[in-house]
Amino acid sequence: MRLLPFDYAIRNLGRSPRRLALVTGGSTLVSLLVLGSVAFARGLERSLAATGLETNALLIGSGSEESVERSELPASTADVLAASVDGLAVVAGITAVSPEIHVALPAVLAPRAGAAAATDAAPALFRGIEPQAFLVHPQVRLVAGRWPAPGADEIAASPGAIARLGGDASRGAATVTGTRTGTGTDAGVGIGTQVEVAGTPFAVSGLFEAPGTAMHAEFWMRLDRLAQLTQRTTRSCVVAALGDAELDDIDAFTASRLDLESIAMRESDYYARLGEFFAPIRLLVFVTAVLISTGGALGGVNAMYAAFSSRVREVGTLQALGFSRAAIAVSLVIESTVACVAGSLLACLLALAALDGIAIDFSMGSFGLAVDSTAIASAIAAGALLGVLGAVPAIARCLVLPIPAALRG
Amino acid sequence: MTTTLLASALASIALLLAPPPETPPAVDAPRIPASVFVTEAPKDAKCVSEVKKSAKKGDTVVFTATVGGRAEPFVKSRAILMAADRCLKPCNQNPEESCATPWDYCCEPPESKKANMLTVQFTGDDGKPLKVGARSAGGLEPLSRIVVEGVVAEADDKGTFIVTARKVFVEKPAKDGKPGAGKDAANDASPRKPA
């Protein structure tokens, strides 16, 4: 089969800039929506995978396997575990076993003198910790200030948590337009900023980061203070760094300590399970993106159909010159695909500039949209598919006519 | 010379293509001794709640129980399992409950579970649980009805009660699939009210 020259298809793209813009624009919209939905799913997966470590065991209340926030364990669990299981990681003489409370509480920036109090206190995720938490969560690091002191009404804030309060965090002192005075800025969420947590004012004593994890959107405070604030005597979970111990050792511990009513799993498995829990939401996002993008796809197909239909005589001439219908169809598909993939590339650039890393809040904190290689490949594949399928109606319209009829236009 | 090289090359290829020698099974791989599983139920079995009330560490006890207590009553690579008093009803015996893992007794209140459950372990010479799962050993499965003779390894007033098994009798399920209706249900202490 003798094909038409490749540059014939490319040169044809420039014959009608308006139609080219319509096709490319439609493809950009479709690709951007597909890319956004994939970036959403990938960001959520990445965040959950980075939060849970395979080297950590998580003890939670029996029956609360799907939500650490609902879990309750006796306060003594961490001490009993550390004393009962041999081989757990020990750092500087301290067994890496961290009792924690995870709870969502309403939080709002405390109003300045004379200013009206904020009425909407959005829930934010608070984690009550003891110093052992830093042994089991190496992803977390303090970037400014210090950790909350024992007994003090202090919290440490992450950038995502500050964003939930309507702020914008940066190292040292985060800034929030027109809110509170922080260290080194006139108006910012920084060291010393007051945050009302469930109606009680707390001072921000430090800023921490845990990039790419759900902890990047949490507030941390001392375990005993959070227990006091929430009037609970139990803990949500215990995280233990396995060290030389095996998960089965901890599982055996939970099977023998019936009074604790606990179960053990790898921390990574818990967050993987949580990812499965959010699968319907990911599907919903994808279906919504497909539905919306259908509009863009139909617009692009319509423009392409109009562009090709006006070239019926040209197609008839090519057939009269001896080019087969298949060769002409290939040329038209190339033309359409190049236009659509160009739109996809534009969508990728837009996404990298505007979408990548955007924080999305969810019940476990927040995660950033991940415009990674998978998302980009999905967008380009969507554009290519649109180019191929979108050309089919137009090709059928052009090639179905006999040559004399086509030449008459 | 050429012949030698050719022979060497052929020998090397043959060695590469040959299947790896079969690894003999590890001689000291831990397993629960078959002698633990007996064909006749130990006599004078009591129910779990009764045993938990009266027995102390070091006592020899005989009790009837049902394997269960949580969604996964067996520890994966340790010869440890959880067992519940037969007076506790698994969730599949409650028509109002639909539970994928009825052996977790999720429809029982926690206090009742604590009073009516214990842990069974199979230990090695070092006194520690064998590093092998007990599931399927001797026919042990969730909801298996068992009669166990063993020594109390640990007991406290908080609910911990660990028995090191010496003899385990696993009742054969009845033909209709209902556990415990088959052979040797003589020692069954149910029905009673949970402790």
Coordinates of C-alpha atoms in Angstrom, one line a residue:
Chain A
M1 CA 0.0 0.0 0.0
R2 CA 1.4 3.4 -1.0
L3 CA 0.9 5.8 1.9
L4 CA 0.6 9.6 1.6
P5 CA 3.6 11.5 2.8
F6 CA 3.6 12.2 6.5
D7 CA 4.1 15.9 6.0
Y8 CA 0.9 16.0 3.9
A9 CA -1.1 15.2 7.1
I10 CA 0.9 17.7 9.1
R11 CA 0.6 20.5 6.6
N12 CA -3.2 20.0 6.4
L13 CA -3.4 20.8 10.1
G14 CA -2.6 24.4 9.4
R15 CA -5.2 24.9 6.7
S16 CA -7.9 25.8 9.2
P17 CA -6.4 27.2 12.4
R18 CA -9.8 27.7 13.9
R19 CA -10.8 24.1 13.5
L20 CA -7.3 23.0 14.7
A21 CA -7.8 25.1 17.8
L22 CA -11.2 23.5 18.4
V23 CA -9.8 20.0 18.0
T24 CA -6.8 20.7 20.1
G25 CA -8.8 22.5 22.8
G26 CA -11.3 19.6 23.0
S27 CA -8.4 17.2 23.4
T28 CA -6.8 19.4 26.0
L29 CA -9.9 19.4 28.1
V30 CA -10.4 15.6 27.8
S31 CA -6.8 14.9 28.6
L32 CA -6.7 17.4 31.5
L33 CA -9.7 15.8 33.1
V34 CA -8.3 12.3 32.7
L35 CA -5.0 13.5 34.0
G36 CA -6.6 15.1 37.0
S37 CA -8.5 12.0 37.9
V38 CA -5.4 9.8 37.6
A39 CA -3.4 12.4 39.6
F40 CA -6.0 12.2 42.3
A41 CA -5.9 8.5 42.5
R42 CA -2.1 8.4 42.4
G43 CA -1.7 11.1 45.0
L44 CA -4.0 9.3 47.4
E45 CA -2.2 6.0 46.8
R46 CA 1.2 7.6 47.2
S47 CA 0.3 9.4 50.4
L48 CA -1.2 6.3 52.1
A49 CA 1.7 4.2 51.0
A50 CA 4.3 6.7 52.3
T51 CA 2.5 7.1 55.6
G52 CA 2.5 3.4 56.6
L53 CA 5.8 1.7 57.0
E54 CA 6.3 -2.0 56.4
T55 CA 8.8 -2.1 59.3
N56 CA 6.1 -0.9 61.8
A57 CA 3.4 -2.9 63.4
L58 CA 0.2 -1.2 64.3
L59 CA -1.9 -2.4 67.2
I60 CA -5.5 -1.3 67.1
G61 CA -8.7 -2.2 68.8
S62 CA -10.4 -5.4 67.6
G63 CA -13.2 -4.5 65.2
S64 CA -11.7 -1.2 64.3
E65 CA -9.4 -2.5 61.5
E66 CA -10.8 0.1 59.1
S67 CA -10.5 3.2 61.2
V68 CA -7.9 4.0 63.7
E69 CA -10.0 7.0 64.8
R70 CA -12.7 4.6 66.1
S71 CA -10.2 2.3 67.8
E72 CA -9.7 2.2 71.5
L73 CA -7.0 0.4 73.4
P74 CA -6.2 0.5 77.2
A75 CA -3.6 3.1 78.1
S76 CA -1.3 0.4 79.3
T77 CA -1.0 -1.4 76.0
A78 CA 2.2 0.3 74.8
D79 CA 4.1 -0.5 78.0
V80 CA 2.8 -4.1 78.1
L81 CA 3.8 -4.6 74.5
A82 CA 7.3 -3.2 75.0
A83 CA 7.7 -5.4 78.0
S84 CA 6.3 -8.6 76.5
V85 CA 7.8 -8.8 73.0
D86 CA 11.5 -9.4 72.5
G87 CA 13.4 -7.8 69.6
L88 CA 11.4 -4.6 69.1
A89 CA 13.6 -1.8 67.8
V90 CA 15.5 0.1 70.6
V91 CA 16.9 3.5 69.9
A92 CA 19.2 5.1 72.5
G93 CA 17.8 2.8 75.2
I94 CA 14.2 3.6 74.4
T95 CA 11.9 0.9 72.9
A96 CA 10.3 2.2 69.7
V97 CA 6.8 1.7 70.8
S98 CA 4.5 4.8 70.4
P99 CA 1.0 5.0 71.9
E100 CA -1.1 7.5 70.0
I101 CA -4.5 9.1 69.9
H102 CA -5.9 10.1 66.5
V103 CA -8.9 12.3 66.6
A104 CA -10.6 14.9 64.4
L105 CA -11.4 18.1 66.3
P106 CA -12.7 21.4 65.2
A107 CA -9.9 23.9 64.9
V108 CA -9.8 27.6 64.0
L109 CA -7.3 30.4 64.3
A110 CA -8.0 32.3 67.5
P111 CA -9.5 35.7 66.8
R112 CA -7.4 38.8 67.3
A113 CA -8.4 41.3 69.9
G114 CA -11.5 43.2 68.6
A115 CA -11.9 40.8 65.7
A116 CA -14.9 38.6 65.3
A117 CA -14.4 35.0 66.0
A118 CA -14.6 32.6 63.1
T119 CA -17.8 30.8 63.0
D120 CA -16.8 27.8 61.0
A121 CA -14.3 25.6 62.8
A122 CA -13.3 22.9 60.2
P123 CA -12.3 19.6 61.6
A124 CA -8.6 18.9 61.5
L125 CA -6.8 15.7 62.4
F126 CA -4.9 15.8 65.7
R127 CA -2.4 13.1 66.8
G128 CA -1.5 12.8 70.4
I129 CA 2.0 11.6 70.8
E130 CA 4.8 10.8 73.2
P131 CA 8.5 11.3 72.3
Q132 CA 8.7 7.7 71.0
A133 CA 6.6 8.8 68.0
F134 CA 9.7 10.2 66.4
L135 CA 11.3 6.7 66.6
V136 CA 8.5 5.1 64.6
H137 CA 7.6 7.9 62.2
P138 CA 11.0 8.9 60.6
Q139 CA 9.2 10.7 57.9
V140 CA 8.4 13.6 60.3
R141 CA 10.9 16.3 61.0
L142 CA 10.7 19.6 62.9
V143 CA 11.5 22.6 60.7
A144 CA 10.9 25.4 63.2
G145 CA 10.4 25.9 66.9
R146 CA 10.1 22.9 69.2
W147 CA 7.8 20.1 70.0
P148 CA 4.9 20.8 72.5
A149 CA 6.1 20.8 76.1
P150 CA 4.6 18.4 78.6
G151 CA 1.5 19.8 80.3
A152 CA 1.5 23.0 78.1
D153 CA -1.4 24.1 75.8
E154 CA 0.8 23.7 72.8
I155 CA 0.6 22.1 69.4
A156 CA 2.9 21.5 66.5
A157 CA 1.5 22.2 63.1
S158 CA 2.2 20.8 59.6
P159 CA 1.8 22.8 56.4
G160 CA -1.3 20.9 55.4
A161 CA -2.9 21.5 58.8
I162 CA -2.2 25.2 58.5
A163 CA -3.7 25.3 55.1
R164 CA -6.9 23.8 56.5
L165 CA -7.1 26.8 58.8
G166 CA -6.8 29.0 55.7
G167 CA -3.1 29.7 55.9
D168 CA 0.0 29.1 53.8
A169 CA 3.0 27.5 55.5
S170 CA 6.6 28.2 54.7
R171 CA 9.7 27.2 56.7
G172 CA 10.3 29.1 59.9
A173 CA 7.1 31.1 59.9
A174 CA 4.1 30.4 57.9
T175 CA 2.0 33.3 56.6
V176 CA -1.7 33.7 56.7
T177 CA -3.0 36.9 55.2
G178 CA -4.6 39.1 57.8
T179 CA -4.7 36.6 60.6
R180 CA -2.2 36.2 63.5
T181 CA 1.2 37.4 64.2
G182 CA 3.9 34.8 64.0
T183 CA 7.6 34.8 64.5
G184 CA 9.3 37.0 62.0
T185 CA 6.1 37.9 60.0
D186 CA 3.5 40.6 60.7
A187 CA 0.6 38.3 59.9
G188 CA 1.2 34.6 59.8
V189 CA 0.6 31.2 61.3
G190 CA 4.0 30.7 63.0
I191 CA 5.5 30.1 66.4
G192 CA 3.2 31.5 69.0
T193 CA 0.0 31.7 66.9
Q194 CA -3.0 30.8 68.9
V195 CA -5.3 28.1 67.5
E196 CA -8.6 27.2 69.1
V197 CA -9.0 23.5 69.3
A198 CA -12.5 22.4 70.4
G199 CA -12.9 25.8 72.0
T200 CA -9.6 25.7 73.9
P201 CA -6.7 28.0 72.8
F202 CA -3.4 26.3 72.0
A203 CA -0.2 28.0 71.0
V204 CA 1.8 26.7 68.0
S205 CA 5.2 25.8 69.4
G206 CA 6.7 24.2 66.3
L207 CA 6.2 23.5 62.6
F208 CA 6.9 20.1 61.2
E209 CA 6.9 18.4 57.8
A210 CA 6.2 14.9 56.6
P211 CA 6.2 15.4 52.9
G212 CA 4.1 13.1 50.8
T213 CA 2.4 11.5 53.8
A214 CA -1.0 11.9 55.5
M215 CA 0.9 13.3 58.5
H216 CA 1.7 16.4 56.4
A217 CA -1.8 17.7 57.2
E218 CA -1.9 16.9 60.9
F219 CA -1.6 18.8 64.2
W220 CA 0.5 17.0 66.8
M221 CA 0.2 17.5 70.6
R222 CA 1.3 15.7 73.7
L223 CA -0.7 12.5 74.3
D224 CA -1.7 13.3 77.8
R225 CA -2.9 16.8 76.8
L226 CA -5.0 15.4 74.0
A227 CA -6.4 12.7 76.2
Q228 CA -7.4 15.4 78.7
L229 CA -8.9 17.6 76.0
T230 CA -11.0 14.7 74.6
Q231 CA -11.8 13.3 78.0
R232 CA -10.6 9.8 77.1
T233 CA -8.6 7.3 79.0
T234 CA -7.9 5.0 76.0
R235 CA -5.5 5.2 73.1
S236 CA -6.3 4.9 69.5
C237 CA -3.4 2.8 68.5
V238 CA 0.1 1.7 69.3
V239 CA 2.8 1.8 66.6
A240 CA 5.9 -0.3 67.2
A241 CA 9.0 -0.5 65.1
L242 CA 9.6 -4.2 64.6
G243 CA 13.4 -4.3 64.7
D244 CA 14.4 -7.9 65.1
A245 CA 10.9 -9.0 66.1
E246 CA 8.4 -10.4 63.6
L247 CA 4.8 -9.3 63.1
D248 CA 3.8 -12.8 64.2
D249 CA 5.4 -12.1 67.6
I250 CA 3.1 -9.1 68.0
D251 CA 0.1 -11.1 66.6
A252 CA 0.9 -13.8 69.2
F253 CA 0.9 -11.1 71.8
T254 CA -2.5 -9.9 70.8
A255 CA -3.9 -13.4 70.7
S256 CA -2.7 -14.1 74.3
R257 CA -3.6 -10.7 75.8
L258 CA -7.3 -11.0 75.5
D259 CA -7.8 -8.2 78.0
L260 CA -6.4 -5.7 75.5
E261 CA -8.9 -6.7 72.7
S262 CA -6.4 -5.7 70.1
I263 CA -5.2 -6.9 66.7
A264 CA -1.9 -6.4 65.0
M265 CA -1.1 -5.6 61.4
R266 CA 1.7 -4.0 59.5
E267 CA 1.2 -0.2 59.4
S268 CA 1.6 -0.4 55.6
D269 CA -1.2 -2.9 55.4
Y270 CA -3.5 -0.6 57.4
Y271 CA -3.0 2.2 55.0
A272 CA -3.3 -0.1 52.0
R273 CA -6.6 -1.2 53.3
L274 CA -7.6 2.4 53.8
G275 CA -6.7 2.9 50.1
E276 CA -9.1 0.2 49.2
F277 CA -11.8 1.9 51.3
F278 CA -11.4 5.0 49.1
A279 CA -11.6 3.0 45.9
P280 CA -15.2 4.0 45.3
I281 CA -14.3 7.7 45.6
R282 CA -11.5 7.2 43.1
L283 CA -13.9 5.5 40.8
L284 CA -16.4 8.4 41.3
V285 CA -13.8 10.9 40.4
F286 CA -12.8 9.0 37.3
V287 CA -16.4 8.5 36.2
T288 CA -17.1 12.2 36.7
A289 CA -14.1 13.1 34.7
V290 CA -15.2 10.9 31.9
L291 CA -18.7 12.3 31.9
I292 CA -17.4 15.9 31.8
S293 CA -14.8 15.1 29.2
T294 CA -17.4 13.6 27.0
G295 CA -18.5 17.1 26.2
G296 CA -15.0 18.1 25.2
A297 CA -14.6 14.9 23.2
L298 CA -17.8 15.5 21.3
G299 CA -16.8 19.1 20.5
G300 CA -13.5 17.9 19.1
V301 CA -15.1 15.1 17.1
N302 CA -17.6 17.5 15.7
A303 CA -14.9 20.0 14.6
M304 CA -12.9 17.2 13.1
Y305 CA -16.0 15.9 11.2
A306 CA -16.6 19.4 9.8
A307 CA -13.0 19.8 8.8
F308 CA -12.8 16.5 7.0
S309 CA -16.2 16.7 5.4
S310 CA -15.2 19.9 3.6
R311 CA -12.4 18.0 2.0
V312 CA -14.5 15.4 0.2
R313 CA -13.4 16.6 -3.2
E314 CA -9.7 16.5 -2.1
V315 CA -10.2 12.9 -0.9
G316 CA -11.8 12.0 -4.2
T317 CA -8.8 13.5 -6.1
L318 CA -6.4 11.5 -4.0
Q319 CA -8.3 8.4 -4.9
A320 CA -8.3 9.3 -8.6
L321 CA -4.5 9.8 -8.3
G322 CA -4.2 6.2 -7.2
F323 CA -4.0 6.4 -3.4
S324 CA -6.0 3.6 -1.8
R325 CA -8.8 4.4 0.7
A326 CA -6.8 2.7 3.4
A327 CA -3.8 5.0 2.7
I328 CA -6.1 8.1 2.8
A329 CA -7.7 6.9 6.0
V330 CA -4.2 6.4 7.6
S331 CA -3.3 10.0 6.6
L332 CA -6.5 11.4 8.1
V333 CA -6.0 9.4 11.3
I334 CA -2.4 10.7 11.6
E335 CA -3.7 14.3 11.1
S336 CA -6.4 13.9 13.8
T337 CA -4.1 12.1 16.2
V338 CA -1.3 14.7 15.9
A339 CA -3.8 17.4 16.7
C340 CA -5.2 15.6 19.7
V341 CA -1.9 14.5 21.1
A342 CA -0.7 18.1 20.8
G343 CA -3.8 19.0 23.0
S344 CA -2.7 16.3 25.4
L345 CA 0.8 17.7 25.7
L346 CA -0.7 21.1 26.3
A347 CA -2.8 19.5 29.1
C348 CA 0.3 17.9 30.6
L349 CA 2.1 21.3 30.7
L350 CA -1.0 22.9 32.3
A351 CA -1.3 20.1 34.8
L352 CA 2.4 20.3 35.8
A353 CA 2.1 24.0 36.2
A354 CA -1.2 24.2 38.0
L355 CA -2.3 20.9 39.4
D356 CA 0.8 19.1 40.6
G357 CA 1.0 19.0 44.4
I358 CA -2.3 20.7 45.0
A359 CA -3.5 19.6 48.4
I360 CA -6.8 17.7 48.7
D361 CA -8.4 17.3 52.1
F362 CA -9.8 14.0 53.1
S363 CA -10.8 12.4 56.4
M364 CA -7.2 11.2 57.2
G365 CA -5.6 14.6 56.5
S366 CA -4.7 15.6 53.0
F367 CA -2.7 14.5 50.0
G368 CA -1.2 16.2 47.0
L369 CA -2.3 15.6 43.4
A370 CA 0.5 13.6 41.8
V371 CA 1.1 14.5 38.2
D372 CA 3.6 11.6 37.6
S373 CA 4.6 9.5 34.6
T374 CA 1.4 7.4 35.0
A375 CA -0.8 10.4 34.9
I376 CA 1.0 11.9 32.0
A377 CA 0.9 8.6 30.1
S378 CA -2.9 8.3 30.7
A379 CA -3.5 11.8 29.4
I380 CA -1.5 11.2 26.2
A381 CA -3.2 7.9 25.8
A382 CA -6.6 9.6 26.1
G383 CA -5.5 12.1 23.5
A384 CA -4.3 9.5 21.1
L385 CA -7.5 7.4 21.6
L386 CA -9.6 10.5 20.9
G387 CA -7.6 11.2 17.8
V388 CA -8.1 7.7 16.4
L389 CA -11.7 7.2 17.4
G390 CA -12.6 10.8 16.6
A391 CA -11.4 10.5 13.0
V392 CA -13.6 7.4 12.3
P393 CA -16.9 9.2 11.6
A394 CA -15.2 11.8 9.3
I395 CA -13.3 9.1 7.5
A396 CA -16.5 7.2 6.9
R397 CA -18.1 10.3 5.6
C398 CA -15.2 11.0 3.2
L399 CA -14.5 7.6 1.9
V400 CA -18.0 6.1 1.5
L401 CA -18.7 8.2 -1.6
P402 CA -17.8 6.8 -5.1
I403 CA -14.9 8.8 -6.7
P404 CA -17.1 10.6 -9.3
A405 CA -19.5 11.8 -6.6
A406 CA -16.6 12.8 -4.4
L407 CA -15.0 14.8 -7.2
R408 CA -18.2 16.7 -7.8
G409 CA -18.0 17.6 -4.1
Chain B
M1 CA 41.8 -28.5 21.6
T2 CA 38.7 -27.7 19.7
T3 CA 37.0 -30.8 21.0
T4 CA 37.9 -29.9 24.6
L5 CA 36.5 -26.4 24.2
L6 CA 33.3 -27.8 22.6
A7 CA 32.9 -30.4 25.3
S8 CA 33.4 -27.7 28.0
A9 CA 30.9 -25.4 26.3
L10 CA 28.3 -28.2 26.1
A11 CA 28.9 -29.2 29.7
S12 CA 28.4 -25.6 30.8
I13 CA 25.2 -25.4 28.8
A14 CA 24.0 -28.7 30.2
L15 CA 24.7 -27.4 33.8
L16 CA 22.8 -24.2 33.1
L17 CA 19.8 -26.0 31.7
A18 CA 19.7 -28.7 34.3
P19 CA 17.0 -28.3 36.9
P20 CA 18.3 -27.3 40.3
P21 CA 18.7 -30.2 42.7
E22 CA 15.7 -30.7 44.9
T23 CA 16.2 -29.1 48.2
P24 CA 15.6 -31.7 50.9
P25 CA 13.0 -30.6 53.4
A26 CA 14.5 -28.9 56.4
V27 CA 14.9 -31.6 59.1
D28 CA 14.4 -29.2 62.0
A29 CA 11.5 -27.3 60.5
P30 CA 9.1 -26.8 63.4
R31 CA 5.8 -28.6 63.3
I32 CA 3.2 -29.6 65.8
P33 CA 3.7 -33.2 66.7
A34 CA 1.0 -35.5 65.3
S35 CA 0.9 -37.2 68.7
V36 CA -0.8 -34.1 70.2
F37 CA -3.9 -34.8 68.1
V38 CA -5.7 -37.7 69.7
T39 CA -8.6 -39.7 68.4
E40 CA -10.5 -39.9 71.6
A41 CA -11.6 -36.9 73.6
P42 CA -9.8 -36.4 77.0
K43 CA -12.2 -37.2 79.8
D44 CA -13.8 -34.9 82.3
A45 CA -13.7 -31.8 80.2
K46 CA -15.1 -28.6 81.6
C47 CA -16.2 -25.5 79.9
V48 CA -13.8 -22.6 79.3
S49 CA -15.5 -20.1 81.7
E50 CA -15.4 -22.7 84.5
V51 CA -11.7 -23.5 83.9
K52 CA -10.8 -19.9 83.8
K53 CA -12.4 -19.3 87.1
S54 CA -10.8 -22.1 89.0
A55 CA -7.4 -23.0 87.4
K56 CA -4.1 -21.4 88.3
K57 CA -0.8 -21.3 86.5
G58 CA 0.7 -24.8 86.4
D59 CA -2.6 -26.6 86.7
T60 CA -3.5 -29.3 84.3
V61 CA -6.9 -28.6 82.7
V62 CA -9.3 -30.3 80.3
F63 CA -11.8 -28.2 78.5
T64 CA -14.1 -28.1 75.5
A65 CA -14.1 -25.1 73.2
T66 CA -14.7 -23.8 69.8
V67 CA -11.9 -22.3 67.7
G68 CA -12.6 -18.6 67.3
G69 CA -12.5 -15.3 69.0
R70 CA -11.4 -12.9 66.3
A71 CA -11.5 -12.8 62.5
E72 CA -8.2 -14.7 62.3
P73 CA -8.1 -16.9 65.4
F74 CA -4.8 -18.5 64.3
V75 CA -1.5 -16.7 64.4
K76 CA 0.1 -17.1 61.0
S77 CA 3.5 -18.5 61.9
R78 CA 3.1 -19.3 65.6
A79 CA 1.4 -22.3 67.0
I80 CA -1.2 -20.2 68.8
L81 CA -4.9 -20.1 68.5
M82 CA -7.8 -18.6 70.2
A83 CA -10.8 -20.6 71.5
A84 CA -14.1 -19.7 72.9
D85 CA -16.5 -21.4 75.3
R86 CA -19.2 -23.4 73.5
C87 CA -21.8 -21.5 75.4
L88 CA -21.0 -18.4 73.2
K89 CA -23.0 -18.4 70.1
P90 CA -21.0 -17.7 66.9
C91 CA -22.7 -15.0 64.8
N92 CA -23.9 -17.5 62.2
Q93 CA -26.2 -19.0 64.9
N94 CA -27.9 -15.7 65.3
P95 CA -30.5 -15.3 62.5
E96 CA -30.4 -11.5 62.8
E97 CA -26.7 -11.3 62.1
S98 CA -25.0 -11.7 58.8
C99 CA -21.3 -12.0 59.3
A100 CA -18.6 -13.1 57.0
T101 CA -16.5 -14.4 59.9
P102 CA -18.9 -15.7 62.4
W103 CA -16.1 -17.2 64.5
D104 CA -15.0 -13.8 65.6
Y105 CA -18.0 -13.6 67.9
C106 CA -18.4 -10.0 67.1
C107 CA -22.0 -10.1 68.3
E108 CA -20.9 -10.9 71.8
P109 CA -20.3 -8.1 74.3
P110 CA -16.5 -7.6 75.0
E111 CA -16.9 -8.6 78.7
S112 CA -18.5 -11.9 77.8
K113 CA -15.8 -12.6 75.2
K114 CA -13.1 -11.9 77.8
A115 CA -14.6 -14.2 80.4
N116 CA -15.3 -17.0 77.9
M117 CA -12.2 -17.1 75.8
L118 CA -8.6 -18.4 76.2
T119 CA -5.5 -18.9 74.2
V120 CA -4.1 -22.3 73.3
Q121 CA -0.5 -22.7 72.3
F122 CA 1.8 -25.6 71.2
T123 CA 5.3 -25.2 72.5
G124 CA 8.6 -26.6 71.6
D125 CA 11.4 -27.9 73.9
D126 CA 12.3 -24.3 74.8
G127 CA 8.8 -23.7 76.1
K128 CA 8.1 -21.1 73.5
P129 CA 5.3 -21.4 70.9
L130 CA 6.4 -23.3 67.8
K131 CA 7.2 -21.1 64.8
V132 CA 4.5 -22.7 62.7
G133 CA 0.8 -21.9 62.1
A134 CA -1.7 -24.2 63.8
R135 CA -4.3 -23.7 61.1
S136 CA -5.2 -27.0 59.4
A137 CA -2.9 -29.0 61.8
G138 CA -4.9 -32.0 62.9
G139 CA -8.0 -30.6 61.2
L140 CA -8.0 -27.3 63.2
E141 CA -10.1 -24.7 61.5
P142 CA -12.2 -21.7 62.6
L143 CA -15.3 -23.0 64.4
S144 CA -13.7 -26.4 64.9
R145 CA -15.0 -27.9 68.2
I146 CA -12.1 -29.1 70.3
V147 CA -11.4 -30.8 73.5
V148 CA -8.0 -29.9 74.9
E149 CA -5.9 -31.2 77.8
G150 CA -3.0 -29.0 78.7
V151 CA -1.2 -27.0 81.4
V152 CA -2.0 -23.4 82.3
A153 CA 1.0 -21.4 81.2
E154 CA -0.3 -18.0 82.2
A155 CA -3.4 -16.8 84.0
D156 CA -4.4 -13.4 85.4
D157 CA -7.4 -11.6 86.6
K158 CA -7.5 -9.4 83.6
G159 CA -8.6 -12.2 81.3
T160 CA -5.3 -13.6 80.0
F161 CA -5.4 -17.4 80.1
I162 CA -2.9 -19.4 78.1
V163 CA -2.9 -23.1 78.0
T164 CA -0.1 -25.2 76.6
A165 CA -1.8 -28.0 74.8
R166 CA -0.7 -31.6 75.5
K167 CA -3.7 -33.4 73.8
V168 CA -6.1 -32.0 71.4
F169 CA -9.2 -33.8 70.1
V170 CA -10.8 -32.2 67.1
E171 CA -14.5 -33.2 66.6
K172 CA -15.4 -34.3 63.1
P173 CA -18.1 -32.0 61.7
A174 CA -21.4 -33.7 61.0
K175 CA -22.4 -34.6 57.5
D176 CA -24.7 -31.7 57.3
G177 CA -21.8 -29.4 57.8
K178 CA -22.8 -28.3 61.3
P179 CA -19.8 -28.4 63.5
G180 CA -19.9 -30.5 66.6
A181 CA -22.8 -32.6 65.8
G182 CA -20.6 -35.5 64.8
K183 CA -18.6 -38.0 66.7
D184 CA -17.7 -37.5 70.3
A185 CA -19.6 -34.5 71.3
A186 CA -20.1 -36.3 74.7
N187 CA -18.1 -33.8 76.6
D188 CA -20.0 -30.8 75.2
A189 CA -20.9 -28.6 78.1
S190 CA -23.3 -26.4 76.2
P191 CA -25.9 -25.1 76.3
R192 CA -25.4 -22.8 79.2
K193 CA -25.5 -19.2 79.8
P194 CA -22.2 -17.3 79.2
A195 CA -20.3 -16.5 82.3

